[in-house]
C-alpha cells in the first residue's frame, strides 16, 4: 500500500484558547532552519529510498505561515527521495495568511488541495477563541484560492465555541455551504484540560468565555442539524467528522482510519509502518538541534501488539460511515491466537451483539457500522465496544 507522508509545521501566530497542540508562537527567524531540518530528515530516512507515496499533508500549527519557497523546498526534497503516484498534496492554511502571490506559489510548487481553518463565520466566536481571522477573510481567501486555480478546498467548523447560539451556528453552516468547498470537516469542541479554556473551565473565570460554551446536548443538536443541511446540499458523510462532494474524500486522512502506513516528519509528527508506531520529539528547537547533530528525533517507539491492532481496526475503522468488514478482520486475526487476538475478537463480538441490541451499532451481513442516529455519542459507543 502506498505511503502517506505528513509534514508537521508547529508554528502559529497566536494560541487559540481551545488548543492544546504542541505548537508555539516563535520568531519568524526560526521558520527557515526548521524547514531545512525537515529536508534533512527526509533525506536521512533510509526507508525513503524504497517507498512510493500517494499523499502528502502539511499540517500544524499553521503551515501557511512558512515562506512558499520553504514549502516548495520541502516538496522538492520529498520528490527527490520518494516516487509519487498522482499524489494528493494538502496544505493547511489559515484564511488571514493567504495572498494571491502565496496561492500562486503553492499551486506552482505542486499543492493541489487546501484545508482552510474556518471554525466559524461569527466574528464574536472567532474573537473569543483567539483566532486571527474574521468572517470576511474566509470569503476573500476562497476567492483568492479559486482565482489561483485550486479546485479542491476543505473547510472546517467547530460546534460548541463560546457564545455559539443556534442562530449563529445555522448562519455559519449556511455561509460555509454558499462557498461550496469540495470537503467539509465539522468537529465538536473538546475542551482539553491543558488549554486556556480547559483551565478556565476547571478553575472558574470569564477571561476566555468558558461559561459561554454551549452545553453538550446543544452541541449535539448543532451537529445533527449540520448533518441534515450537508446531506441536502449533496455532501457524502463518510467519516464521523467529515463530508465530501463525490470523489473528494481526503485520501490522506483515510489512511489513518484504514490503518495504512504513514510517515510523519517534523517536530511531534507521528508515524505508523503497519507494525510499529512512533513520534518525533515535540520541541521544535530540540528537533532542529537533533537533526543538525545527526541524531534521530524519533522517540516513543511502540510495537503494536496483535490485540492492539485488532482494537484499532474497530475504533479507527468504525469512524468511517461505511463501517468495517468483520469477515475480513476475523480472517486477518484468526492466525494470531497465540497472542490472544482470537480471544479478544470473541470478547468484542459479544460487545457488538450487546450494542446492536441497543441499536447503537448496525449490522448487515458482515458489515458493521455505527448507527447514524447516534454519531454524537460515538466516543462512548466505541469505548463500550472495547471494554
Ligand atoms: S488551533 Fe490551530 S491555529 Fe490555533 S493554536 Fe492550535 S494549531 Fe495553532
Coordinates of C-alpha atoms and ligand atoms in Angstrom, one line a residue:
X1 CA 0.0 0.0 0.0
X2 CA 1.3 3.5 -0.8
X3 CA 2.6 5.6 2.0
X4 CA 1.0 8.8 3.3
X5 CA 3.5 11.5 4.3
X6 CA 2.7 14.0 7.0
X7 CA 4.8 17.2 7.5
X8 CA 4.3 18.9 10.8
X9 CA 4.8 22.7 11.0
X10 CA 4.4 23.5 14.6
X11 CA 4.2 27.3 14.5
X12 CA 1.2 29.6 15.0
X13 CA 0.6 33.3 15.1
X14 CA -1.3 33.1 18.4
X15 CA -2.5 30.4 20.7
X16 CA -6.2 29.7 20.2
X17 CA -8.0 29.3 23.6
X18 CA -9.2 25.8 23.0
X19 CA -5.9 24.4 21.6
X20 CA -3.5 22.2 23.4
X21 CA -1.5 21.0 20.5
X22 CA 2.3 21.1 20.7
X23 CA 2.5 24.3 18.7
X24 CA 4.3 27.5 19.5
X25 CA 4.4 31.2 18.7
X26 CA 8.0 31.8 17.8
X27 CA 10.2 34.3 15.9
X28 CA 9.9 34.0 12.1
X29 CA 13.7 33.6 12.1
X30 CA 13.1 30.1 13.2
X31 CA 11.0 29.1 10.2
X32 CA 13.8 28.5 7.7
X33 CA 16.1 26.5 9.9
X34 CA 13.1 24.3 10.7
X35 CA 12.2 23.8 7.1
X36 CA 15.9 22.9 6.4
X37 CA 15.8 20.4 9.2
X38 CA 12.7 18.8 7.8
X39 CA 14.5 18.5 4.4
X40 CA 17.5 16.8 6.2
X41 CA 15.2 14.4 8.0
X42 CA 13.6 13.5 4.7
X43 CA 16.9 12.8 3.1
X44 CA 18.1 10.8 6.2
X45 CA 15.1 8.4 6.4
X46 CA 16.6 5.3 5.0
X47 CA 13.3 3.7 4.1
X48 CA 12.5 6.5 1.8
X49 CA 14.6 5.0 -0.9
X50 CA 12.4 2.1 -1.4
X51 CA 8.9 3.5 -0.9
X52 CA 6.3 5.1 -3.0
X53 CA 3.8 7.6 -1.6
X54 CA 0.5 8.9 -2.9
X55 CA -0.5 11.6 -0.3
X56 CA 1.4 14.4 1.3
X57 CA -0.2 16.5 4.1
X58 CA 1.3 19.7 5.6
X59 CA -0.4 20.2 8.9
X60 CA 0.2 22.1 12.1
X61 CA 0.3 24.6 13.5
X62 CA -0.1 26.9 10.6
X63 CA 2.0 25.7 7.7
X64 CA 0.8 28.6 5.5
X65 CA 3.0 30.9 7.7
X66 CA 6.1 29.4 6.1
X67 CA 7.6 31.2 3.1
X68 CA 6.3 29.5 -0.1
X69 CA 9.9 28.9 -1.1
X70 CA 10.5 26.9 2.1
X71 CA 7.4 24.8 1.4
X72 CA 8.5 24.2 -2.2
X73 CA 11.9 23.1 -0.9
X74 CA 10.4 20.5 1.3
X75 CA 8.3 19.2 -1.5
X76 CA 11.4 19.0 -3.7
X77 CA 13.2 17.0 -1.0
X78 CA 10.3 14.6 -0.9
X79 CA 10.3 14.2 -4.7
X80 CA 14.0 13.5 -4.6
X81 CA 13.5 10.7 -2.1
X82 CA 10.2 9.1 -3.0
X83 CA 8.3 8.0 -6.0
X84 CA 4.8 9.5 -6.2
X85 CA 1.7 8.3 -7.9
X86 CA -0.7 11.2 -8.7
X87 CA -0.3 12.5 -5.2
X88 CA -2.9 14.5 -3.2
X89 CA -0.8 17.3 -1.7
X90 CA -2.6 19.2 1.0
X91 CA -1.6 22.4 2.8
X92 CA -3.4 23.6 5.9
X93 CA -3.9 27.3 5.7
X94 CA -5.4 30.0 7.9
X95 CA -7.6 32.4 6.0
X96 CA -5.8 35.6 7.0
X97 CA -2.4 34.2 5.8
X98 CA -3.5 33.8 2.2
X99 CA -2.4 36.3 -0.5
X100 CA -2.7 35.9 -4.3
X101 CA 1.1 35.6 -4.5
X102 CA 1.2 32.8 -2.0
X103 CA -1.7 31.0 -3.6
X104 CA 0.0 31.0 -7.0
X105 CA 3.3 29.9 -5.5
X106 CA 1.6 27.0 -3.6
X107 CA 0.0 25.8 -6.8
X108 CA 3.2 26.1 -8.8
X109 CA 5.1 24.1 -6.1
X110 CA 2.6 21.2 -6.5
X111 CA 0.0 21.7 -3.8
X112 CA -3.4 20.7 -5.1
X113 CA -5.6 20.8 -2.0
X114 CA -6.0 23.5 0.6
X115 CA -7.5 22.8 4.0
X116 CA -8.8 26.2 5.3
X117 CA -9.2 26.6 9.1
X118 CA -12.5 28.4 9.2
X119 CA -14.0 27.3 12.5
X120 CA -16.9 29.8 12.5
X121 CA -18.4 32.7 10.5
X122 CA -19.2 34.6 13.6
X123 CA -16.7 37.3 14.5
X124 CA -17.7 37.2 18.1
X125 CA -16.9 33.4 18.3
X126 CA -13.7 33.9 16.4
X127 CA -12.5 36.7 18.6
X128 CA -13.5 34.9 21.8
X129 CA -11.4 31.9 20.8
X130 CA -8.3 33.9 19.8
X131 CA -8.5 33.3 16.1
X132 CA -6.7 35.8 13.9
X133 CA -9.1 35.8 11.0
X134 CA -12.6 37.2 10.8
X135 CA -15.7 36.2 8.7
X136 CA -14.8 38.4 5.8
X137 CA -11.3 36.8 5.5
X138 CA -12.8 33.4 4.7
X139 CA -14.7 34.7 1.6
X140 CA -11.7 36.7 0.5
X141 CA -9.3 33.7 0.9
X142 CA -11.7 31.4 -1.0
X143 CA -11.8 33.9 -3.9
X144 CA -8.0 34.1 -4.0
X145 CA -7.6 30.3 -3.9
X146 CA -10.3 29.8 -6.7
X147 CA -8.7 32.5 -8.8
X148 CA -5.3 30.9 -8.4
X149 CA -6.8 27.6 -9.7
X150 CA -7.4 25.5 -6.6
X151 CA -10.3 23.2 -7.3
X152 CA -10.1 21.1 -4.1
X153 CA -10.7 23.1 -0.9
X154 CA -11.6 21.7 2.5
X155 CA -13.1 23.9 5.3
X156 CA -13.8 23.1 8.9
X157 CA -16.3 24.3 11.5
X158 CA -16.4 23.7 15.3
X159 CA -19.6 23.2 17.2
X160 CA -19.6 24.4 20.8
X161 CA -17.4 27.5 20.6
X162 CA -18.1 30.0 23.4
X163 CA -21.0 32.3 22.5
X164 CA -22.3 30.0 19.8
X165 CA -26.1 30.0 19.5
X166 CA -28.5 28.1 17.4
X167 CA -28.8 31.1 15.0
X168 CA -25.0 31.7 14.8
X169 CA -24.4 28.0 14.1
X170 CA -27.1 27.9 11.4
X171 CA -25.6 31.1 9.9
X172 CA -22.1 29.5 9.9
X173 CA -23.3 26.3 8.2
X174 CA -25.3 28.4 5.6
X175 CA -22.3 30.6 4.7
X176 CA -20.0 27.6 4.5
X177 CA -22.3 25.9 2.1
X178 CA -22.6 29.1 0.0
X179 CA -18.8 28.8 -0.6
X180 CA -19.3 25.2 -1.8
X181 CA -16.0 23.7 -0.7
X182 CA -15.2 20.2 -2.0
X183 CA -14.7 18.9 1.5
X184 CA -16.1 19.8 4.9
X185 CA -15.0 18.8 8.5
X186 CA -17.2 19.5 11.5
X187 CA -15.6 18.9 14.9
X188 CA -17.3 19.0 18.3
X189 CA -15.3 21.2 20.7
X190 CA -13.2 19.2 23.0
X191 CA -12.1 21.2 26.0
X192 CA -8.7 19.9 26.8
X193 CA -7.5 20.5 30.4
X194 CA -4.3 22.0 29.2
X195 CA -5.8 24.6 27.0
X196 CA -6.8 28.1 28.3
X197 CA -10.4 27.2 28.0
X198 CA -9.9 23.9 29.8
X199 CA -8.0 25.6 32.7
X200 CA -10.7 28.2 33.0
X201 CA -13.5 25.6 32.9
X202 CA -11.8 23.9 35.9
X203 CA -10.7 26.9 37.9
X204 CA -13.5 29.3 37.0
X205 CA -13.3 32.7 35.4
X206 CA -14.5 34.5 32.3
X207 CA -11.4 35.8 30.5
X208 CA -11.7 33.0 27.8
X209 CA -15.5 32.8 27.9
X210 CA -15.6 29.3 29.3
X211 CA -19.1 29.9 30.9
X212 CA -20.4 30.7 27.4
X213 CA -19.6 27.3 26.0
X214 CA -23.0 25.7 24.9
X215 CA -24.0 22.5 26.8
X216 CA -23.2 19.1 25.3
X217 CA -26.7 18.4 24.2
X218 CA -26.9 21.7 22.4
X219 CA -23.7 20.9 20.6
X220 CA -25.1 17.6 19.6
X221 CA -28.2 19.3 18.1
X222 CA -25.9 21.6 16.1
X223 CA -24.0 18.6 14.7
X224 CA -27.3 16.8 13.8
X225 CA -28.6 20.0 12.2
X226 CA -25.4 20.3 10.1
X227 CA -25.7 16.6 9.1
X228 CA -29.1 17.4 7.6
X229 CA -28.0 20.6 5.8
X230 CA -24.9 18.9 4.3
X231 CA -26.8 15.9 3.1
X232 CA -29.4 18.1 1.4
X233 CA -26.5 20.0 -0.3
X234 CA -25.1 16.8 -1.8
X235 CA -22.3 16.1 0.6
X236 CA -21.4 12.5 1.4
X237 CA -20.9 11.9 5.1
X238 CA -18.1 9.4 5.0
X239 CA -16.5 9.8 8.5
X240 CA -17.9 11.0 11.8
X241 CA -16.4 14.5 11.3
X242 CA -16.0 14.6 7.5
X243 CA -18.1 15.2 4.4
X244 CA -17.1 15.3 0.8
X245 CA -18.6 16.1 -2.7
X246 CA -18.3 13.0 -4.9
X247 CA -14.7 11.9 -5.4
X248 CA -13.3 14.4 -2.9
X249 CA -12.8 12.3 0.2
X250 CA -9.5 13.1 1.9
X251 CA -7.2 10.4 0.6
X252 CA -4.6 11.2 3.2
X253 CA -6.9 11.1 6.3
X254 CA -8.5 7.8 5.0
X255 CA -5.1 6.2 5.7
X256 CA -5.4 6.9 9.4
X257 CA -8.8 5.2 9.7
X258 CA -7.8 2.3 7.5
X259 CA -4.5 1.7 9.3
X260 CA -2.5 2.3 6.2
X261 CA 1.2 3.2 6.7
X262 CA 2.2 6.9 7.1
X263 CA 5.4 8.7 7.8
X264 CA 5.4 11.8 9.9
X265 CA 8.3 14.2 9.5
X266 CA 9.0 17.3 11.7
X267 CA 8.7 18.0 15.4
X268 CA 6.0 16.0 17.1
X269 CA 5.0 14.1 13.9
X270 CA 3.6 10.6 14.4
X271 CA 4.3 7.6 12.2
X272 CA 3.0 4.1 11.6
X273 CA 4.5 1.5 9.4
X274 CA 1.9 -1.3 9.8
X275 CA 3.5 -2.9 12.9
X276 CA 5.1 0.0 14.9
X277 CA 4.0 3.5 15.9
X278 CA 6.4 6.3 16.9
X279 CA 6.7 10.0 17.3
X280 CA 9.3 12.6 16.8
X281 CA 10.3 14.9 19.7
X282 CA 7.8 17.6 20.2
X283 CA 10.0 20.6 21.0
X284 CA 10.8 22.2 17.6
X285 CA 14.2 23.7 18.8
X286 CA 15.3 20.3 20.1
X287 CA 14.1 18.7 16.9
X288 CA 16.2 21.1 14.8
X289 CA 19.3 20.6 17.1
X290 CA 19.0 16.8 16.9
X291 CA 18.7 16.8 13.1
X292 CA 21.7 19.2 12.8
X293 CA 23.7 16.8 15.0
X294 CA 22.7 13.8 13.0
X295 CA 20.7 12.3 15.9
X296 CA 17.3 10.7 15.1
X297 CA 14.4 12.7 16.6
X298 CA 12.3 9.5 16.9
X299 CA 11.0 8.6 20.4
X300 CA 8.0 6.7 21.8
X301 CA 8.7 3.8 19.5
X302 CA 6.0 1.3 20.3
X303 CA 5.4 -2.0 18.5
X304 CA 1.6 -2.6 18.1
X305 CA 0.6 -6.0 19.5
X306 CA -2.0 -8.1 17.6
X307 CA -4.6 -7.3 20.3
X308 CA -3.9 -3.6 20.0
X309 CA -4.1 -3.8 16.2
X310 CA -7.4 -5.6 16.4
X311 CA -8.8 -2.9 18.7
X312 CA -7.6 -0.2 16.3
X313 CA -9.5 -2.0 13.5
X314 CA -12.6 -1.2 15.4
X315 CA -12.1 2.2 16.9
X316 CA -10.4 3.6 13.9
X317 CA -12.4 1.7 11.2
X318 CA -15.8 2.4 12.7
X319 CA -15.2 6.1 12.4
X320 CA -16.0 5.6 8.7
X321 CA -19.7 5.6 8.0
X322 CA -19.2 2.7 5.5
X323 CA -18.2 0.7 8.6
X324 CA -15.9 -2.3 8.7
X325 CA -15.9 -5.9 7.2
X326 CA -16.0 -8.3 10.2
X327 CA -15.2 -11.3 7.9
X328 CA -12.0 -9.6 6.7
X329 CA -11.0 -8.8 10.3
X330 CA -11.6 -12.3 11.5
X331 CA -9.6 -13.7 8.6
X332 CA -6.7 -11.4 9.3
X333 CA -6.5 -12.1 13.0
X334 CA -7.5 -15.7 13.3
X335 CA -4.0 -17.0 12.9
X336 CA -2.8 -14.9 15.8
X337 CA -4.3 -17.0 18.6
X338 CA -1.1 -17.4 20.5
X339 CA -1.1 -13.6 21.2
X340 CA -4.7 -13.6 22.5
X341 CA -6.1 -11.8 19.5
X342 CA -8.8 -14.5 18.9
X343 CA -10.0 -14.3 22.5
X344 CA -10.1 -10.5 22.2
X345 CA -12.1 -10.8 19.0
X346 CA -14.6 -13.1 20.7
X347 CA -15.0 -10.6 23.5
X348 CA -15.5 -7.7 21.1
X349 CA -18.1 -9.7 19.2
X350 CA -20.1 -10.1 22.4
X351 CA -20.0 -6.4 22.9
X352 CA -21.1 -5.9 19.3
X353 CA -24.2 -8.0 19.9
X354 CA -25.0 -6.0 23.1
X355 CA -24.6 -2.7 21.3
X356 CA -26.6 -4.0 18.3
X357 CA -29.4 -4.9 20.7
X358 CA -29.3 -1.2 22.0
X359 CA -29.5 0.0 18.3
X360 CA -26.1 1.7 18.7
X361 CA -24.4 -0.4 16.1
X362 CA -26.0 -1.6 12.8
X363 CA -25.0 -4.8 11.2
X364 CA -25.8 -6.0 7.6
X365 CA -24.2 -9.4 7.0
X366 CA -20.6 -9.0 7.8
X367 CA -20.6 -5.2 7.6
X368 CA -20.7 -3.4 10.9
X369 CA -21.4 0.4 11.3
X370 CA -22.1 2.9 13.9
X371 CA -25.8 3.8 13.9
X372 CA -26.1 7.1 12.0
X373 CA -28.6 8.3 14.6
X374 CA -26.0 8.1 17.4
X375 CA -22.9 9.6 15.9
X376 CA -22.8 12.3 18.6
X377 CA -22.1 9.7 21.2
X378 CA -19.6 7.7 19.0
X379 CA -16.8 8.0 21.6
X380 CA -18.9 6.3 24.3
X381 CA -20.1 3.6 21.9
X382 CA -16.5 2.8 20.9
X383 CA -15.3 2.9 24.5
X384 CA -18.2 0.4 25.4
X385 CA -17.3 -1.8 22.5
X386 CA -13.7 -2.2 23.7
X387 CA -14.3 -2.6 27.4
Ligands
LIG1 S1 -6.0 25.7 16.8 FE1 -4.6 25.6 15.1 S2 -4.1 27.7 14.7 FE2 -5.0 27.7 16.8 S3 -3.2 27.5 18.1 FE3 -3.9 25.4 17.7 S4 -2.7 24.7 16.0 FE4 -2.5 26.9 16.1

